[in-house]
mmCIF file of C-alpha atoms in Angstrom:
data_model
loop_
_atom_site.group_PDB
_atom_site.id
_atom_site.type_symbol
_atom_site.label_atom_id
_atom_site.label_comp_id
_atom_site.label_asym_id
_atom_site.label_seq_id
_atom_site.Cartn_x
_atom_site.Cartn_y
_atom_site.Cartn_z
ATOM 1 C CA UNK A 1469 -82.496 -33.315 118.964
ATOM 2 C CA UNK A 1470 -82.832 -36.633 120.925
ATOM 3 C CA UNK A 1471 -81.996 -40.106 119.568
ATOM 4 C CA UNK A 1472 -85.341 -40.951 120.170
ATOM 5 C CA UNK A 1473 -86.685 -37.371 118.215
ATOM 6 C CA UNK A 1474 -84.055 -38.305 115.235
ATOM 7 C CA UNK A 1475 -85.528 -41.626 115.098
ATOM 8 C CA UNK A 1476 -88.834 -40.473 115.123
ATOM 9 C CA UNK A 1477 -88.564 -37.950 112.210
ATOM 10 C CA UNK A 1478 -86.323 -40.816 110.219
ATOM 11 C CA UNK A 1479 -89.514 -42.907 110.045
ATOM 12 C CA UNK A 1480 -91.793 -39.804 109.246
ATOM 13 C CA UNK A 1481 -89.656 -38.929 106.119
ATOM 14 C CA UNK A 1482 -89.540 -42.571 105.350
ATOM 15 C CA UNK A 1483 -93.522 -42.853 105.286
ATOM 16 C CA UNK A 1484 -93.151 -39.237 102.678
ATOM 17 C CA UNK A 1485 -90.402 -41.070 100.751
ATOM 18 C CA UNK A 1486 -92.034 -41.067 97.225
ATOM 19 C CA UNK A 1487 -93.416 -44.116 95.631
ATOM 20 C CA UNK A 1488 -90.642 -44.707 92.846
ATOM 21 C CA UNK A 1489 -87.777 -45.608 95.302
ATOM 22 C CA UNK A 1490 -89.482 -48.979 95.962
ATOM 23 C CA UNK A 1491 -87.650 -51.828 94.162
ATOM 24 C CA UNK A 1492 -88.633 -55.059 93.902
ATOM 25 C CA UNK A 1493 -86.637 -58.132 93.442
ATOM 26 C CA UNK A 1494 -86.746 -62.113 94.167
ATOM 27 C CA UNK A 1495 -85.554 -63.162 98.044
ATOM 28 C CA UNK A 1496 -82.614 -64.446 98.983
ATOM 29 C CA UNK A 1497 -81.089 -66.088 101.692
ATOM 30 C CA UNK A 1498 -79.002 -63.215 102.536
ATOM 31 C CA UNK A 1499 -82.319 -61.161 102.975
ATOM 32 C CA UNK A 1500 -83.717 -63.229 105.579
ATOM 33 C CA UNK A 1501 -82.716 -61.519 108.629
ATOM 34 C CA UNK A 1502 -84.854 -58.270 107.907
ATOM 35 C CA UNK A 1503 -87.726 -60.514 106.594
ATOM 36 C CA UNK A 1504 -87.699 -62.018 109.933
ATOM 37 C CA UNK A 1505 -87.347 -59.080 111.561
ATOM 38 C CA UNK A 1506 -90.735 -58.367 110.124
ATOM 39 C CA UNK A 1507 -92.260 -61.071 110.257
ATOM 40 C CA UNK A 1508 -91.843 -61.282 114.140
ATOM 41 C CA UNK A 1509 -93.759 -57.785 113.952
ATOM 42 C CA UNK A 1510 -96.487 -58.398 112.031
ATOM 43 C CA UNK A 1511 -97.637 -62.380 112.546
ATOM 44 C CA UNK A 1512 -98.721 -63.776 116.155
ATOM 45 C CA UNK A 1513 -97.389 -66.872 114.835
ATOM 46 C CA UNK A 1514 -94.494 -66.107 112.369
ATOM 47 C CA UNK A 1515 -92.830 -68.909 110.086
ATOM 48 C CA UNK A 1516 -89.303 -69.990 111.534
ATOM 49 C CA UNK A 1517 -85.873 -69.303 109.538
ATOM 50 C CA UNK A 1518 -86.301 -72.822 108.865
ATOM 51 C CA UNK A 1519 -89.569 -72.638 107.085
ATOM 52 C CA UNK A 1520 -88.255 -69.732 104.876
ATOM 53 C CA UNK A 1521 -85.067 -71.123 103.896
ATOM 54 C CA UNK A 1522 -87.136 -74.035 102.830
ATOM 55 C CA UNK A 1523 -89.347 -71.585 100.950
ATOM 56 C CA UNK A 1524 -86.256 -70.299 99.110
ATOM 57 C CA UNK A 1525 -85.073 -73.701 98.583
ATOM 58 C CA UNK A 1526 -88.505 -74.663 96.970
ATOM 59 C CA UNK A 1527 -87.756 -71.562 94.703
ATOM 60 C CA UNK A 1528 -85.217 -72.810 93.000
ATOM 61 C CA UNK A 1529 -86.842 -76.452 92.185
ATOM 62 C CA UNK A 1530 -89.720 -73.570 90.697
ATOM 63 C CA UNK A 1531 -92.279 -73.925 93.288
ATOM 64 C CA UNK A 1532 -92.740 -71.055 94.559
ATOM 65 C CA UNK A 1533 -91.736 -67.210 94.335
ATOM 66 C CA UNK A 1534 -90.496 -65.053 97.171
ATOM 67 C CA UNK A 1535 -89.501 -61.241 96.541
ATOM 68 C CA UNK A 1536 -88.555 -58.451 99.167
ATOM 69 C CA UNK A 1537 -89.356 -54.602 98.540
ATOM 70 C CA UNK A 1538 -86.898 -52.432 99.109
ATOM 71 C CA UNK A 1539 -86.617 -48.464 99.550
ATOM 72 C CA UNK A 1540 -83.128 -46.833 99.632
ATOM 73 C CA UNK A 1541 -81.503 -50.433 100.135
ATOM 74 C CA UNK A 1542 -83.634 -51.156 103.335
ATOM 75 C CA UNK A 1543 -85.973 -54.166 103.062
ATOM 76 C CA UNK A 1544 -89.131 -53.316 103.454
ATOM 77 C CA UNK A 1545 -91.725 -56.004 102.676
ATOM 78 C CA UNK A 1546 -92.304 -59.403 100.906
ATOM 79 C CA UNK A 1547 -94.521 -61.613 99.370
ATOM 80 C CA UNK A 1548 -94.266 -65.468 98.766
ATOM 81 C CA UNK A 1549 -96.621 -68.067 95.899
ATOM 82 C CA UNK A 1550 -96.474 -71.528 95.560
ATOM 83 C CA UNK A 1551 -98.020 -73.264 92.820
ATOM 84 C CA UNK A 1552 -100.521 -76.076 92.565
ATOM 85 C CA UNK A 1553 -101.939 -76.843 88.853
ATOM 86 C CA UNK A 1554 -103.615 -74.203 87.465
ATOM 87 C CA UNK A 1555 -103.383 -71.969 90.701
ATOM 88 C CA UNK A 1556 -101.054 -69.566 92.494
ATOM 89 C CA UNK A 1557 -101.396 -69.375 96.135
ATOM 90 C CA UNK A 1558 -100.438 -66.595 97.825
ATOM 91 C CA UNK A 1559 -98.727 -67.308 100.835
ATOM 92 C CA UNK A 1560 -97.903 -64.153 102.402
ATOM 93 C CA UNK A 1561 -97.416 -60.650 102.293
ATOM 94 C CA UNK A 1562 -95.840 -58.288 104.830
ATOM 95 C CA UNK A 1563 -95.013 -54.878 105.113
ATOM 96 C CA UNK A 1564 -92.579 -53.348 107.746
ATOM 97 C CA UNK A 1565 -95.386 -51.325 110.187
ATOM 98 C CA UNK A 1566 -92.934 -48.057 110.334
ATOM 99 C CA UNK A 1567 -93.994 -47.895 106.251
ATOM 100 C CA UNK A 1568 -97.208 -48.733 105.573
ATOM 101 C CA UNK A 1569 -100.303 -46.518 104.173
ATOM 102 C CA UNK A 1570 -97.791 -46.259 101.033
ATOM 103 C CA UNK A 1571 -99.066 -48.842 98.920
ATOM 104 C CA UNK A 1572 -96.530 -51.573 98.871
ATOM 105 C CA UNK A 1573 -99.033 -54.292 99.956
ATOM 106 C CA UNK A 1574 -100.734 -53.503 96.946
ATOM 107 C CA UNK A 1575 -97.215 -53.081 94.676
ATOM 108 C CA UNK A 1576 -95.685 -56.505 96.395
ATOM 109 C CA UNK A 1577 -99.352 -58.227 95.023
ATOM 110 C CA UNK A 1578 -99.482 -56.838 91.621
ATOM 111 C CA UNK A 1579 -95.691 -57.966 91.340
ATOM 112 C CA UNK A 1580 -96.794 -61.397 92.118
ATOM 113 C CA UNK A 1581 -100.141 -61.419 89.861
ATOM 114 C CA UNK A 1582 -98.055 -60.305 86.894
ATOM 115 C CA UNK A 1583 -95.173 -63.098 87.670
ATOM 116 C CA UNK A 1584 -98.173 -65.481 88.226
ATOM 117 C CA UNK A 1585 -99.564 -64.374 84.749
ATOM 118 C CA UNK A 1586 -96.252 -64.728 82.993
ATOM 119 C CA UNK A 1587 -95.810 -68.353 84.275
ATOM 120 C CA UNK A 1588 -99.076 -69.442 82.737
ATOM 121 C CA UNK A 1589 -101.282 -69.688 85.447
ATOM 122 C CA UNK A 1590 -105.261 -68.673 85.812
ATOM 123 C CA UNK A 1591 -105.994 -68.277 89.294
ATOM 124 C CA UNK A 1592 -104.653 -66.444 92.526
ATOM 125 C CA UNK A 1593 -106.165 -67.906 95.966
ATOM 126 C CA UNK A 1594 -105.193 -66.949 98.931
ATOM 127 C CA UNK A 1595 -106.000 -67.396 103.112
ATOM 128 C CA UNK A 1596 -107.073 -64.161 105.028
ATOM 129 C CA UNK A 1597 -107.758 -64.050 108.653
ATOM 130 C CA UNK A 1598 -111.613 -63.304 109.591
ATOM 131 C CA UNK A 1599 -110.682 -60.039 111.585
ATOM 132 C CA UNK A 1600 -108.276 -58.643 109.024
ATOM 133 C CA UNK A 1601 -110.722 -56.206 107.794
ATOM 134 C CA UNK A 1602 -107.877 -53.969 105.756
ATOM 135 C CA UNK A 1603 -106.592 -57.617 103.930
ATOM 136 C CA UNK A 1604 -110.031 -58.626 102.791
ATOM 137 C CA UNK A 1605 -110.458 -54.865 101.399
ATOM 138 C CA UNK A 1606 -107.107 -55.045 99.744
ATOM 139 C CA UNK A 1607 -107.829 -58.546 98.017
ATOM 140 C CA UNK A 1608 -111.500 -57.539 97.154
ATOM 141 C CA UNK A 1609 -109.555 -54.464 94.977
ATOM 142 C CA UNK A 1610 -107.856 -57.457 93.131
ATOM 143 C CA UNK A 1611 -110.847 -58.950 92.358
ATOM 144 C CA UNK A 1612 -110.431 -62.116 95.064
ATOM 145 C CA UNK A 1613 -113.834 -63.150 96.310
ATOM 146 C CA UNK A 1614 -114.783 -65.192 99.302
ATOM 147 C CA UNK A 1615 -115.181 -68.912 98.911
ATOM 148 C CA UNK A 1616 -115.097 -70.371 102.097
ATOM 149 C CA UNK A 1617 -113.829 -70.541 105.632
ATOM 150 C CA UNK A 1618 -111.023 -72.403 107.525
ATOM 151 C CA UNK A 1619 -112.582 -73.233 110.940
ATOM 152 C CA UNK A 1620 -109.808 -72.206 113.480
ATOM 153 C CA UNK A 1621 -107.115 -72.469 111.149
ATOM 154 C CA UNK A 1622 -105.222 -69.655 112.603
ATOM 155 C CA UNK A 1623 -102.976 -70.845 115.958
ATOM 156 C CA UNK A 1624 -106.542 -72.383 116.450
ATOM 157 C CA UNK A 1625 -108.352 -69.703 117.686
ATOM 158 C CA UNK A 1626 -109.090 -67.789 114.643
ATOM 159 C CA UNK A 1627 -110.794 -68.684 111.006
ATOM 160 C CA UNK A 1628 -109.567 -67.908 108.202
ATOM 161 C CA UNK A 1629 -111.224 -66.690 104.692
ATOM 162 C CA UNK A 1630 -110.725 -68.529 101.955
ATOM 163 C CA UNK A 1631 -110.586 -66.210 98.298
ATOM 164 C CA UNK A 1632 -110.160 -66.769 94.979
ATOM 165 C CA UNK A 1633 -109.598 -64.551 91.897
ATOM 166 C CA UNK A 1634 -110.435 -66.675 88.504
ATOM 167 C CA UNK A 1635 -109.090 -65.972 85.208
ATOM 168 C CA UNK A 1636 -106.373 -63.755 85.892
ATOM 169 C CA UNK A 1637 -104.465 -64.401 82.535
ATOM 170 C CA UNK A 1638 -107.266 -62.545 80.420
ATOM 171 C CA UNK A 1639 -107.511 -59.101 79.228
ATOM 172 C CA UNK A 1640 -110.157 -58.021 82.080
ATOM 173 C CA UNK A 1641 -107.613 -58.898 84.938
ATOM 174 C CA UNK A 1642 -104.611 -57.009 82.985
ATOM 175 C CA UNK A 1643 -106.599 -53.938 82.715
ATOM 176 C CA UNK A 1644 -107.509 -54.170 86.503
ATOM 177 C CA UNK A 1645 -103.649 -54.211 87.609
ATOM 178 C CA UNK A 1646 -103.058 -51.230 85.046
ATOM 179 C CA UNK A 1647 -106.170 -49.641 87.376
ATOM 180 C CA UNK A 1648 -104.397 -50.542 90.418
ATOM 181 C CA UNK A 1649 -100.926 -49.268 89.044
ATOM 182 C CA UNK A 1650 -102.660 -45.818 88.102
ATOM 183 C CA UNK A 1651 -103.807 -45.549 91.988
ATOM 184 C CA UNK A 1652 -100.279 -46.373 93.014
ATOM 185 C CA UNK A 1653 -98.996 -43.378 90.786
ATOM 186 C CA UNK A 1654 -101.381 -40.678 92.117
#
């Protein structure tokens, strides 16, 4: 078998891996080479090491929340908040393109809905890019709705959809997640 045929079936037993292997846990600086890594793969425009070790930084005054997803010790994913008032802000999520179609998107956002519970606050919002069909879809399962567009606000050329989910710290939203955990499962 080639390198090339090796690597090949690597990343189709990684996509079979089962669910439970996925671990999630806050970013750190040491992680920031593989979030790079994908984030250079998945964004047109992706945030500098600066930006993110000013992200982690911003952690640690409790601004914001960063956490990686990991399966067998290789990073994965991650998703970042910030906070504003009542509101969380989601500011990204990524997935490593070898290992998606196995829900960690959807893990990574529950993670951060359940943190953003916890802390006390009642709203996710978020930015989506107009032609990120698969996004909206995801977001619309969390019960984010359209509220408005960003003219251009992506590198200019490209709007972006504004969303908001409202009163995530009742009883409705909780049993939602639980909904979304069950899919996860199956």
């Amino acid at each position: 078998m080639s390198i090339v045929q090796r690597l090949l079936e690597t990343r189709r037993l990684e996509r079979q891996a089962p669910h439970d292997d996925v671990v999630i846990e806050q970013m750190r600086k040491r992680d920031l080479r593989e979030v790079l890594a994908i984030e250079n793969q998945v964004y047109p425009k992706p945030w500098t090491p600066g930006v993110f070790q000013s992200e982690i930084d911003e952690m640690r005054s409790g601004y914001r929340n960063y956490v990686v997803a990991r399966s067998g010790g290789r990073l994965i994913g991650y998703a970042g908040l910030l906070y504003s008032g009542d509101d969380a802000h989601v500011t990204n999520i990524a997935v490593d393109p070898t290992v998606h179609r196995r829900q960690l998107a959807t893990r990574l956002l529950i993670h951060q809905a359940r943190f953003a519970i916890r802390q006390g606050f009642r709203n996710l919002t978020l930015e989506v890019r107009a032609s990120n069909r698969a996004g909206q879809e995801l977001y619309r399962r969390f019960g984010f709705v359209p509220a408005g567009i960003r003219k251009n606000y992506y590198e200019g050329v490209e709007d972006a959809i504004v969303m908001w989910c409202h009163d995530i710290d009742g009883e409705g939203y909780s049993e939602r997640l639980r909904g979304l955990e069950a899919g996860i499962a199956r």
